mmCIF file of C-alpha atoms in Angstrom:
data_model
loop_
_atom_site.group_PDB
_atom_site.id
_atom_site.type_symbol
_atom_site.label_atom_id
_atom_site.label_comp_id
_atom_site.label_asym_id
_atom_site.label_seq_id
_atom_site.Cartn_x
_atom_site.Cartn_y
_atom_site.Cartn_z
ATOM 1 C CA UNK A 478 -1.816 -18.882 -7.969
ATOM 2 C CA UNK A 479 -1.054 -21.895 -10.071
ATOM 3 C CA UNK A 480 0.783 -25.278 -10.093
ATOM 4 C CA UNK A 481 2.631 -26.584 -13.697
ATOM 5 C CA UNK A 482 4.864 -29.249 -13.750
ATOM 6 C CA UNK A 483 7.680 -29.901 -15.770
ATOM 7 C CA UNK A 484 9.409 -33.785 -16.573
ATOM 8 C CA UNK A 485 13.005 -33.692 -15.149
ATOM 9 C CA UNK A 486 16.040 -35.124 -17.177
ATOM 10 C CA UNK A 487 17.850 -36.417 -13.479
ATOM 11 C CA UNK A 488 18.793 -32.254 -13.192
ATOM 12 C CA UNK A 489 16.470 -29.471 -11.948
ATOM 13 C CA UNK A 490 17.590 -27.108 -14.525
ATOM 14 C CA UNK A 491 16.604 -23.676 -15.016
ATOM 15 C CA UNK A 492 15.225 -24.538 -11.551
ATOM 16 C CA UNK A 493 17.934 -24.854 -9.727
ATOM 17 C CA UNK A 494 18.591 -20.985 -8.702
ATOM 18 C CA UNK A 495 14.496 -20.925 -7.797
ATOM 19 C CA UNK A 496 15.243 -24.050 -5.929
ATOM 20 C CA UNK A 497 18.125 -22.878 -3.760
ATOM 21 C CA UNK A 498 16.604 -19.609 -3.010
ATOM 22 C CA UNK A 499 12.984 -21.394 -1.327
ATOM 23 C CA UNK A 500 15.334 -23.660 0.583
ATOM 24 C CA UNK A 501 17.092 -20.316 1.927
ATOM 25 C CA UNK A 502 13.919 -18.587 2.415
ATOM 26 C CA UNK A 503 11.826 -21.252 3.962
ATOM 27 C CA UNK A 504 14.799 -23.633 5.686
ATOM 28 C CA UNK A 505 17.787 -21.285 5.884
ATOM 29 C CA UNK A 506 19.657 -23.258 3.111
ATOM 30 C CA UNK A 507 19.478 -26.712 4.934
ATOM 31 C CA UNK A 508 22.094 -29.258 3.016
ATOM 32 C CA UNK A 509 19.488 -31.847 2.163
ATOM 33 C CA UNK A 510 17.605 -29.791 0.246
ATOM 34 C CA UNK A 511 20.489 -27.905 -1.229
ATOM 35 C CA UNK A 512 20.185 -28.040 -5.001
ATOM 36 C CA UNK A 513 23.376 -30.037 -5.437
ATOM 37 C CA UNK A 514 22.428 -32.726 -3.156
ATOM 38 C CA UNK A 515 18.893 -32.820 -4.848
ATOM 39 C CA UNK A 516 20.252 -33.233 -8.103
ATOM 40 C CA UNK A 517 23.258 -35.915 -7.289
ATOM 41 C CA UNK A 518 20.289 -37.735 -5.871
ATOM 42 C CA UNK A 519 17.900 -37.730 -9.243
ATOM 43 C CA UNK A 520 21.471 -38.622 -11.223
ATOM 44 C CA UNK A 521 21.629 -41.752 -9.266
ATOM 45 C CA UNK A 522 18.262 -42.331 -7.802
ATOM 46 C CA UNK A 523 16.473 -40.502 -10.667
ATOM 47 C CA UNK A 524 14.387 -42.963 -13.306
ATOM 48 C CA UNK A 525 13.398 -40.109 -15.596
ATOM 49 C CA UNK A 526 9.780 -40.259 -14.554
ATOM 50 C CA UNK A 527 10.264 -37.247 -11.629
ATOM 51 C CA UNK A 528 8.245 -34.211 -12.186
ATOM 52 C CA UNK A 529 8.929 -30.946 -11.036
ATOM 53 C CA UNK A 530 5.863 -28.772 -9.831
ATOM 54 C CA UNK A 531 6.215 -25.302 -9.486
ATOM 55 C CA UNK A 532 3.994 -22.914 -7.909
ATOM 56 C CA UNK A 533 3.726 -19.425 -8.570
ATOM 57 C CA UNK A 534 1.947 -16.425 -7.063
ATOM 58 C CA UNK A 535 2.055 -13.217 -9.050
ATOM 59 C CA UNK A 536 4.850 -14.545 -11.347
ATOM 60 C CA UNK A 537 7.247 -15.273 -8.417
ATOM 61 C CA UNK A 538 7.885 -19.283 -7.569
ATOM 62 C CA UNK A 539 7.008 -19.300 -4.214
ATOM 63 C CA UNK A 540 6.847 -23.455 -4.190
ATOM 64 C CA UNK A 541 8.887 -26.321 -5.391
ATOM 65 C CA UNK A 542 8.053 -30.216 -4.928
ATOM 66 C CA UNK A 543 9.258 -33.480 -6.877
ATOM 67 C CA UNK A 544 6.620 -35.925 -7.866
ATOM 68 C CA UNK A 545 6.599 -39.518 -9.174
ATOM 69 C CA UNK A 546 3.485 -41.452 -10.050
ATOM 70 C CA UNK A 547 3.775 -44.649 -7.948
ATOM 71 C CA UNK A 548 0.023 -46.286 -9.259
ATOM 72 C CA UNK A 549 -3.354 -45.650 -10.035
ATOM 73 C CA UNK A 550 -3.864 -42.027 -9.015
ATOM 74 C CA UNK A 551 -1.082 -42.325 -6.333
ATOM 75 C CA UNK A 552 1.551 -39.968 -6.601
ATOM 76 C CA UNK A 553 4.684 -39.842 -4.160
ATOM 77 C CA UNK A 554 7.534 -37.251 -3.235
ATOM 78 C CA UNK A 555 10.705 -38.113 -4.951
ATOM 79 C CA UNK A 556 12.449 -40.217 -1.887
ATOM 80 C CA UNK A 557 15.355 -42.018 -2.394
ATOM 81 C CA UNK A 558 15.784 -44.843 0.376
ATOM 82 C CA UNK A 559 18.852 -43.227 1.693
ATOM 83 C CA UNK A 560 17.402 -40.289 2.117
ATOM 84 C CA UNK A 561 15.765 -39.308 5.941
ATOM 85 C CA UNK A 562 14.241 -36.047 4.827
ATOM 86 C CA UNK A 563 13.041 -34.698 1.630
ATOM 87 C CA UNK A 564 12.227 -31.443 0.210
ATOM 88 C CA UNK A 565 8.944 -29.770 0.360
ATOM 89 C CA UNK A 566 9.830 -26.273 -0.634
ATOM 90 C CA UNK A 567 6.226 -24.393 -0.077
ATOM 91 C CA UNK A 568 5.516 -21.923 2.506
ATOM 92 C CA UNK A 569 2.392 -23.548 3.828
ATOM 93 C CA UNK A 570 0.675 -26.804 3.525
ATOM 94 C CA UNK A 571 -2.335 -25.706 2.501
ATOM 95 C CA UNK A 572 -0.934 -25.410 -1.143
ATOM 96 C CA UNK A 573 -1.018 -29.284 -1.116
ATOM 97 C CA UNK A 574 -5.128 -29.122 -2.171
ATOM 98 C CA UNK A 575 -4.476 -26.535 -5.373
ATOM 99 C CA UNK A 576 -1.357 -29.164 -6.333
ATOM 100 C CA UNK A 577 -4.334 -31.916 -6.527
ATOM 101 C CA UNK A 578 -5.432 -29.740 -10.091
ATOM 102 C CA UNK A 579 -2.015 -29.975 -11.688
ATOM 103 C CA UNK A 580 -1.870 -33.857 -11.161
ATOM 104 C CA UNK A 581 -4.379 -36.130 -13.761
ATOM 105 C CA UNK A 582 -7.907 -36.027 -12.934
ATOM 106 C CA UNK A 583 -7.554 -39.773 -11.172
ATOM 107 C CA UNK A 584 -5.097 -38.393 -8.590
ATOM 108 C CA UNK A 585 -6.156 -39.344 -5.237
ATOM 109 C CA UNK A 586 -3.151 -39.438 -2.817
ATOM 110 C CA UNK A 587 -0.136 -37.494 -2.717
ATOM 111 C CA UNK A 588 2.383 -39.479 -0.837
ATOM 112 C CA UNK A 589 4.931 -37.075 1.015
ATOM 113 C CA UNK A 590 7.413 -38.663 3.063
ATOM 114 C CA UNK A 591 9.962 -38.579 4.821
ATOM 115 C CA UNK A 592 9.187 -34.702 6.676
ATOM 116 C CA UNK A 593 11.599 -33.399 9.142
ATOM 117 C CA UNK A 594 9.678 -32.209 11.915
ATOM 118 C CA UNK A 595 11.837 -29.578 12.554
ATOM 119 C CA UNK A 596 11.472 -28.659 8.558
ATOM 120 C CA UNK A 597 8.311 -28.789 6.905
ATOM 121 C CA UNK A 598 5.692 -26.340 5.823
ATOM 122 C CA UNK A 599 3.358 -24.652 8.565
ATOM 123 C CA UNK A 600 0.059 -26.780 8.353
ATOM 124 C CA UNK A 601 1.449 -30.073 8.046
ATOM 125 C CA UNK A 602 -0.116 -31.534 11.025
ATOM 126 C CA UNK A 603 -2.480 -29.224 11.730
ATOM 127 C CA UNK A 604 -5.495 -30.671 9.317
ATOM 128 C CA UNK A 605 -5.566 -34.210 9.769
ATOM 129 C CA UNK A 606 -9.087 -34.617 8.009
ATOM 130 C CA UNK A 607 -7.871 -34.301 5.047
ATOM 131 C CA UNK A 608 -4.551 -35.625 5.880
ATOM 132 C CA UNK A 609 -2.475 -38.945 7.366
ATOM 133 C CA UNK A 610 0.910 -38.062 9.282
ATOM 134 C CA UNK A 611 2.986 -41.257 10.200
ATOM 135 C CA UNK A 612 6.034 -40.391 12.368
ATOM 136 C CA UNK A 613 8.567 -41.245 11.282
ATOM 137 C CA UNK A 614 12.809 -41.269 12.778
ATOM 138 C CA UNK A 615 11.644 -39.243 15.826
ATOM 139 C CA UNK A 616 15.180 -39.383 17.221
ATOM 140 C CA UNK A 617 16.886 -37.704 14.640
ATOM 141 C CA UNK A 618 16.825 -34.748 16.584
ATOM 142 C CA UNK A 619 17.359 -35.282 20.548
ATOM 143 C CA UNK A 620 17.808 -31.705 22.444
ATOM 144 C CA UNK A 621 20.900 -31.861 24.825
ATOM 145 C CA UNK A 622 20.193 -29.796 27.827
ATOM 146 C CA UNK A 623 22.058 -29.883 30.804
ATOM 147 C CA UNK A 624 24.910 -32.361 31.741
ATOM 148 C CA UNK A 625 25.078 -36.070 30.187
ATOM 149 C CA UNK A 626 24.126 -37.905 33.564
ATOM 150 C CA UNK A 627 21.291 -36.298 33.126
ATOM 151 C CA UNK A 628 20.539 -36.632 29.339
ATOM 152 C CA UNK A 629 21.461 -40.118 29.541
ATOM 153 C CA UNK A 630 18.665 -40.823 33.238
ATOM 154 C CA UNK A 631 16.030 -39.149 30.778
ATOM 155 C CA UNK A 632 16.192 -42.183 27.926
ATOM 156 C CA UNK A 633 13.687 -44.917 27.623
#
């Protein structure tokens, strides 16, 4: 298993197939991550300093992030503003530690915002020792069961 990381020209590239097929696999093709969306956003967010990091396991890319550095051995998710989730295309969390040997050996904090509750990789929230999780839009997703008299009794 291994991390490399390539500089992105505002496109994903030779990527973009690799790309389309984890959000299928892992998020059954949801339209934020879709490869099209992803790259209108780095043609008119981009600033030509997003890297791509891919992950393989026995040849195969099984994980797919954008990076930026932000500072001194920060690095952050590539997150437009208008943006409310971003893609995280790994199949667990725990990958997040071996992605801390592709960055430069000051990396400290890996900045990844912006996680849909309802899609993000197993582990997420599960080790916060090594991890912060801010919540962040919780009602972007409100359940509607029943009738709306009812719905509508149940909000704060």
């Amino acid at each position: 298993m291994s991390w490399q990381s390539i500089t992105l020209n505002r496109s994903l590239g030779v990527y973009r197939a690799a790309w389309d097929e984890l959000n299928l696999r892992y998020y059954g093709g949801h339209p934020f991550l879709d490869s099209r969306f992803t790259e209108t956003l780095l043609r008119h967010f981009g600033t030509n300093s997003e890297q791509l990091f891919i992950h393989r396991t026995r040849n195969a890319i099984d994980g797919l992030v954008i990076l930026r550095a932000r500072g001194r051995g920060v690095w952050q998710q590539f997150v437009p503003h208008q943006l409310q989730t971003s893609p995280l295309l790994i199949p667990d969390f725990k990958l997040i530690d071996s992605l801390f040997g592709a960055l430069p050996l000051n990396a400290w904090s890996i900045e990844l915002m912006n996680q849909d509750p309802e899609y993000f990789p197993p582990g997420l929230t599960e080790d916060a020792s090594r991890c912060c999780v801010l919540p962040h839009a919780l009602t972007m997703n409100i359940s509607l069961k029943g009738d709306f008299d009812t719905y509508w009794d149940g909000r704060s």
